[in-house]
Structures are given as structure tokens and as C-alpha cells.
């Protein structure tokens, strides 16, 4: 099963930022501190929030995760290799996919494209993405690769 969580970095308040940092692993804090861009810092925080939200379902917390970096630079949980994840971001949206098998996700905000073209070039249905203060979960039990496309954020 693949589960997707998505949120907008515009939803992050100062209070949320402090709470996320205080509940983050050393790996995510180091990543956050190594970046100068405020936007990229927000993306890191949003992804950390979504990771923690998913892990709580299993009685785990992001702050307790130990990370390792694969040969292609993809992070994974060293202490929970059974939980696979992938992170993508575009504009102000952050998407995190989780699975019990190797998973990858990619999200691109596409503007000014006729939506009829998607039926000709994509093998999947184009799904609207929810954006708002509450992240939503999508369960695609019969799919191992899903692309999300949206022609506008709001």
C-alpha cells in the first residue's frame, strides 16, 4: 500500500515551526540548519511534519528515527527499513509518500496546459490535490507509481 500526505508550506506558523523543530531528529535538524533559504527551510519542516504524522500511526516519532543515505542520495530509516518514503516539493506544496516497498514520488505544479492533453499522454487519471491546513492521506493500494498533476495551487 502507498500512502501520500501533502501540505502547503504557507500553512506553517511560527508556533508550528518551533514545535516541529523540537520534535525533529538530528538528521532533519542538521539538514534544516545547513540551508540558508527560508523557503527550503519551510519545505524541510513541512516534510518533517508529514513524516512524523505518518509515523505516529505506528507509535513512532520522527525525532527517534535514525537515517542513512543510499548510494543515490536517497534517505531511508536505518532503524526501520520496513518503512520506505519519498519526498517531493513544487512551489509551496510538499508531498511525502510512504510504502512497505521501495517508493518514489514526484510532484510538479503545471500551469497553462490544456487538461485534455493529459488523457493522451498519461496512463492514470489526473487527481486534484487538496491544499489546506489539514494534510490529507491518499491510499492507492493497487498502484506503485502515481503522478500528481495540478494546474493551479488554489
PDB file of C-alpha atoms in Angstrom:
ATOM      1  CA  UNK A   1       0.000   0.000   0.000  1.00  0.00           C
ATOM      2  CA  UNK A   2       1.191   3.509  -0.785  1.00  0.00           C
ATOM      3  CA  UNK A   3       0.089   6.420   1.371  1.00  0.00           C
ATOM      4  CA  UNK A   4       0.561  10.027   0.321  1.00  0.00           C
ATOM      5  CA  UNK A   5       0.489  13.111   2.526  1.00  0.00           C
ATOM      6  CA  UNK A   6       0.538  16.630   1.173  1.00  0.00           C
ATOM      7  CA  UNK A   7       0.603  20.075   2.716  1.00  0.00           C
ATOM      8  CA  UNK A   8       1.440  23.641   1.825  1.00  0.00           C
ATOM      9  CA  UNK A   9       4.400  25.451   3.382  1.00  0.00           C
ATOM     10  CA  UNK A  10       2.155  28.508   3.664  1.00  0.00           C
ATOM     11  CA  UNK A  11       0.380  26.634   6.475  1.00  0.00           C
ATOM     12  CA  UNK A  12       3.454  26.788   8.732  1.00  0.00           C
ATOM     13  CA  UNK A  13       3.157  29.253  11.588  1.00  0.00           C
ATOM     14  CA  UNK A  14       5.969  30.312  13.912  1.00  0.00           C
ATOM     15  CA  UNK A  15       4.462  28.144  16.654  1.00  0.00           C
ATOM     16  CA  UNK A  16       4.360  25.127  14.340  1.00  0.00           C
ATOM     17  CA  UNK A  17       7.963  25.756  13.284  1.00  0.00           C
ATOM     18  CA  UNK A  18       9.149  25.652  16.890  1.00  0.00           C
ATOM     19  CA  UNK A  19       7.115  22.526  17.633  1.00  0.00           C
ATOM     20  CA  UNK A  20       8.364  20.700  14.536  1.00  0.00           C
ATOM     21  CA  UNK A  21      11.996  21.548  15.297  1.00  0.00           C
ATOM     22  CA  UNK A  22      11.647  20.432  18.916  1.00  0.00           C
ATOM     23  CA  UNK A  23      10.265  17.076  17.709  1.00  0.00           C
ATOM     24  CA  UNK A  24      12.774  16.531  14.886  1.00  0.00           C
ATOM     25  CA  UNK A  25      15.600  14.033  14.523  1.00  0.00           C
ATOM     26  CA  UNK A  26      19.206  15.190  14.455  1.00  0.00           C
ATOM     27  CA  UNK A  27      19.313  14.357  10.737  1.00  0.00           C
ATOM     28  CA  UNK A  28      16.386  16.686   9.907  1.00  0.00           C
ATOM     29  CA  UNK A  29      17.663  19.443  12.233  1.00  0.00           C
ATOM     30  CA  UNK A  30      21.124  19.296  10.636  1.00  0.00           C
ATOM     31  CA  UNK A  31      19.521  19.466   7.185  1.00  0.00           C
ATOM     32  CA  UNK A  32      17.421  22.462   8.275  1.00  0.00           C
ATOM     33  CA  UNK A  33      20.414  24.284   9.809  1.00  0.00           C
ATOM     34  CA  UNK A  34      22.589  23.727   6.726  1.00  0.00           C
ATOM     35  CA  UNK A  35      20.173  25.671   4.493  1.00  0.00           C
ATOM     36  CA  UNK A  36      20.043  29.459   4.142  1.00  0.00           C
ATOM     37  CA  UNK A  37      16.883  29.756   2.027  1.00  0.00           C
ATOM     38  CA  UNK A  38      13.747  30.429   4.093  1.00  0.00           C
ATOM     39  CA  UNK A  39      11.593  28.650   1.500  1.00  0.00           C
ATOM     40  CA  UNK A  40      13.738  25.494   1.526  1.00  0.00           C
ATOM     41  CA  UNK A  41      13.775  25.554   5.346  1.00  0.00           C
ATOM     42  CA  UNK A  42       9.950  25.597   5.250  1.00  0.00           C
ATOM     43  CA  UNK A  43       9.960  22.652   2.819  1.00  0.00           C
ATOM     44  CA  UNK A  44      12.195  20.685   5.207  1.00  0.00           C
ATOM     45  CA  UNK A  45       9.897  21.492   8.135  1.00  0.00           C
ATOM     46  CA  UNK A  46       6.764  20.566   6.194  1.00  0.00           C
ATOM     47  CA  UNK A  47       8.279  17.234   5.116  1.00  0.00           C
ATOM     48  CA  UNK A  48       9.392  16.552   8.702  1.00  0.00           C
ATOM     49  CA  UNK A  49       5.850  17.281   9.908  1.00  0.00           C
ATOM     50  CA  UNK A  50       4.346  14.870   7.358  1.00  0.00           C
ATOM     51  CA  UNK A  51       6.888  12.156   8.213  1.00  0.00           C
ATOM     52  CA  UNK A  52       6.075  12.499  11.909  1.00  0.00           C
ATOM     53  CA  UNK A  53       2.330  12.457  11.198  1.00  0.00           C
ATOM     54  CA  UNK A  54       2.660   9.148   9.353  1.00  0.00           C
ATOM     55  CA  UNK A  55       4.990   7.543  11.902  1.00  0.00           C
ATOM     56  CA  UNK A  56       2.613   8.353  14.776  1.00  0.00           C
ATOM     57  CA  UNK A  57       0.170   5.830  13.284  1.00  0.00           C
ATOM     58  CA  UNK A  58       2.679   3.148  14.288  1.00  0.00           C
ATOM     59  CA  UNK A  59       3.604   4.571  17.683  1.00  0.00           C
ATOM     60  CA  UNK A  60       6.843   6.011  16.273  1.00  0.00           C
ATOM     61  CA  UNK A  61       8.155   9.566  16.114  1.00  0.00           C
ATOM     62  CA  UNK A  62      10.364  11.265  13.545  1.00  0.00           C
ATOM     63  CA  UNK A  63      12.672  12.511  16.311  1.00  0.00           C
ATOM     64  CA  UNK A  64      13.573   8.887  17.118  1.00  0.00           C
ATOM     65  CA  UNK A  65      14.443   7.938  13.548  1.00  0.00           C
ATOM     66  CA  UNK A  66      17.992   7.189  12.509  1.00  0.00           C
ATOM     67  CA  UNK A  67      18.649   7.952   8.861  1.00  0.00           C
ATOM     68  CA  UNK A  68      21.031   6.525   6.337  1.00  0.00           C
ATOM     69  CA  UNK A  69      21.732   7.826   2.855  1.00  0.00           C
ATOM     70  CA  UNK A  70      21.625   5.396  -0.079  1.00  0.00           C
ATOM     71  CA  UNK A  71      24.101   5.306  -2.923  1.00  0.00           C
ATOM     72  CA  UNK A  72      21.957   7.724  -4.963  1.00  0.00           C
ATOM     73  CA  UNK A  73      21.487  10.140  -2.056  1.00  0.00           C
ATOM     74  CA  UNK A  74      18.001   8.991  -1.061  1.00  0.00           C
ATOM     75  CA  UNK A  75      17.457   8.939   2.718  1.00  0.00           C
ATOM     76  CA  UNK A  76      15.866   5.980   4.486  1.00  0.00           C
ATOM     77  CA  UNK A  77      15.247   4.915   8.063  1.00  0.00           C
ATOM     78  CA  UNK A  78      18.165   2.873   9.326  1.00  0.00           C
ATOM     79  CA  UNK A  79      16.267   1.715  12.409  1.00  0.00           C
ATOM     80  CA  UNK A  80      13.039   0.955  10.482  1.00  0.00           C
ATOM     81  CA  UNK A  81      13.989  -0.265   6.979  1.00  0.00           C
ATOM     82  CA  UNK A  82      10.469  -1.681   6.545  1.00  0.00           C
ATOM     83  CA  UNK A  83       9.146   1.893   6.211  1.00  0.00           C
ATOM     84  CA  UNK A  84      10.020   3.375   2.813  1.00  0.00           C
ATOM     85  CA  UNK A  85       9.402   7.010   1.938  1.00  0.00           C
ATOM     86  CA  UNK A  86       9.987   9.603  -0.741  1.00  0.00           C
ATOM     87  CA  UNK A  87       9.696  13.400  -0.631  1.00  0.00           C
ATOM     88  CA  UNK A  88       8.850  15.825  -3.433  1.00  0.00           C
ATOM     89  CA  UNK A  89       8.044  19.526  -3.488  1.00  0.00           C
ATOM     90  CA  UNK A  90       6.892  22.056  -6.041  1.00  0.00           C
ATOM     91  CA  UNK A  91       6.074  25.717  -5.475  1.00  0.00           C
ATOM     92  CA  UNK A  92       4.646  25.811  -1.935  1.00  0.00           C
ATOM     93  CA  UNK A  93       3.484  22.175  -1.801  1.00  0.00           C
ATOM     94  CA  UNK A  94       5.289  19.280  -0.134  1.00  0.00           C
ATOM     95  CA  UNK A  95       4.376  15.638  -0.821  1.00  0.00           C
ATOM     96  CA  UNK A  96       5.621  12.621   1.126  1.00  0.00           C
ATOM     97  CA  UNK A  97       4.847   9.051   0.008  1.00  0.00           C
ATOM     98  CA  UNK A  98       5.177   6.004   2.278  1.00  0.00           C
ATOM     99  CA  UNK A  99       5.109   2.302   1.477  1.00  0.00           C
ATOM    100  CA  UNK A 100       6.228  -1.096   2.694  1.00  0.00           C
ATOM    101  CA  UNK A 101       8.098  -1.453  -0.617  1.00  0.00           C
ATOM    102  CA  UNK A 102      10.552   0.916  -2.345  1.00  0.00           C
ATOM    103  CA  UNK A 103       8.613   4.036  -3.309  1.00  0.00           C
ATOM    104  CA  UNK A 104       9.251   7.218  -5.262  1.00  0.00           C
ATOM    105  CA  UNK A 105       7.118  10.282  -5.852  1.00  0.00           C
ATOM    106  CA  UNK A 106       7.376  13.410  -7.930  1.00  0.00           C
ATOM    107  CA  UNK A 107       5.132  16.429  -7.984  1.00  0.00           C
ATOM    108  CA  UNK A 108       5.240  19.344 -10.399  1.00  0.00           C
ATOM    109  CA  UNK A 109       2.932  22.337 -10.477  1.00  0.00           C
ATOM    110  CA  UNK A 110       1.950  22.755 -14.122  1.00  0.00           C
ATOM    111  CA  UNK A 111       0.314  25.922 -15.372  1.00  0.00           C
ATOM    112  CA  UNK A 112      -1.289  26.967 -18.638  1.00  0.00           C
ATOM    113  CA  UNK A 113      -1.644  23.495 -20.106  1.00  0.00           C
ATOM    114  CA  UNK A 114      -4.846  22.195 -21.655  1.00  0.00           C
ATOM    115  CA  UNK A 115      -6.016  19.433 -19.293  1.00  0.00           C
ATOM    116  CA  UNK A 116      -7.284  17.375 -22.270  1.00  0.00           C
ATOM    117  CA  UNK A 117      -3.678  16.617 -23.167  1.00  0.00           C
ATOM    118  CA  UNK A 118      -3.327  14.524 -20.000  1.00  0.00           C
ATOM    119  CA  UNK A 119      -5.761  11.895 -21.283  1.00  0.00           C
ATOM    120  CA  UNK A 120      -3.500  11.420 -24.307  1.00  0.00           C
ATOM    121  CA  UNK A 121      -0.159  11.173 -22.504  1.00  0.00           C
ATOM    122  CA  UNK A 122      -0.905   9.760 -19.047  1.00  0.00           C
ATOM    123  CA  UNK A 123      -1.966   6.247 -18.177  1.00  0.00           C
ATOM    124  CA  UNK A 124      -3.566   7.418 -14.940  1.00  0.00           C
ATOM    125  CA  UNK A 125      -6.378   9.748 -14.029  1.00  0.00           C
ATOM    126  CA  UNK A 126      -5.328  13.266 -13.091  1.00  0.00           C
ATOM    127  CA  UNK A 127      -6.360  13.897  -9.486  1.00  0.00           C
ATOM    128  CA  UNK A 128      -6.885  17.301  -7.869  1.00  0.00           C
ATOM    129  CA  UNK A 129      -4.646  17.886  -4.885  1.00  0.00           C
ATOM    130  CA  UNK A 130      -6.139  19.087  -1.626  1.00  0.00           C
ATOM    131  CA  UNK A 131      -4.374  22.089  -0.175  1.00  0.00           C
ATOM    132  CA  UNK A 132      -5.200  23.410   3.241  1.00  0.00           C
ATOM    133  CA  UNK A 133      -4.342  23.424   6.905  1.00  0.00           C
ATOM    134  CA  UNK A 134      -5.021  19.700   7.267  1.00  0.00           C
ATOM    135  CA  UNK A 135      -2.950  17.259   5.254  1.00  0.00           C
ATOM    136  CA  UNK A 136      -4.943  14.525   3.595  1.00  0.00           C
ATOM    137  CA  UNK A 137      -3.948  10.919   3.042  1.00  0.00           C
ATOM    138  CA  UNK A 138      -4.432   9.089  -0.238  1.00  0.00           C
ATOM    139  CA  UNK A 139      -4.437   5.305  -0.365  1.00  0.00           C
ATOM    140  CA  UNK A 140      -3.530   3.812  -3.734  1.00  0.00           C
ATOM    141  CA  UNK A 141      -3.486   0.114  -2.836  1.00  0.00           C
ATOM    142  CA  UNK A 142      -3.297  -1.077  -6.431  1.00  0.00           C
ATOM    143  CA  UNK A 143      -0.551   1.253  -7.596  1.00  0.00           C
ATOM    144  CA  UNK A 144       3.185   1.500  -7.048  1.00  0.00           C
ATOM    145  CA  UNK A 145       3.735   4.667  -9.082  1.00  0.00           C
ATOM    146  CA  UNK A 146       1.340   7.607  -9.124  1.00  0.00           C
ATOM    147  CA  UNK A 147       1.969  11.063 -10.592  1.00  0.00           C
ATOM    148  CA  UNK A 148       0.036  14.024  -9.280  1.00  0.00           C
ATOM    149  CA  UNK A 149      -0.567  16.958 -11.565  1.00  0.00           C
ATOM    150  CA  UNK A 150      -2.363  20.179 -10.777  1.00  0.00           C
ATOM    151  CA  UNK A 151      -2.751  23.206 -12.995  1.00  0.00           C
ATOM    152  CA  UNK A 152      -3.116  25.707 -10.127  1.00  0.00           C
ATOM    153  CA  UNK A 153      -2.481  25.813  -6.410  1.00  0.00           C
ATOM    154  CA  UNK A 154      -5.712  27.442  -5.289  1.00  0.00           C
TER     155      UNK A 154
END
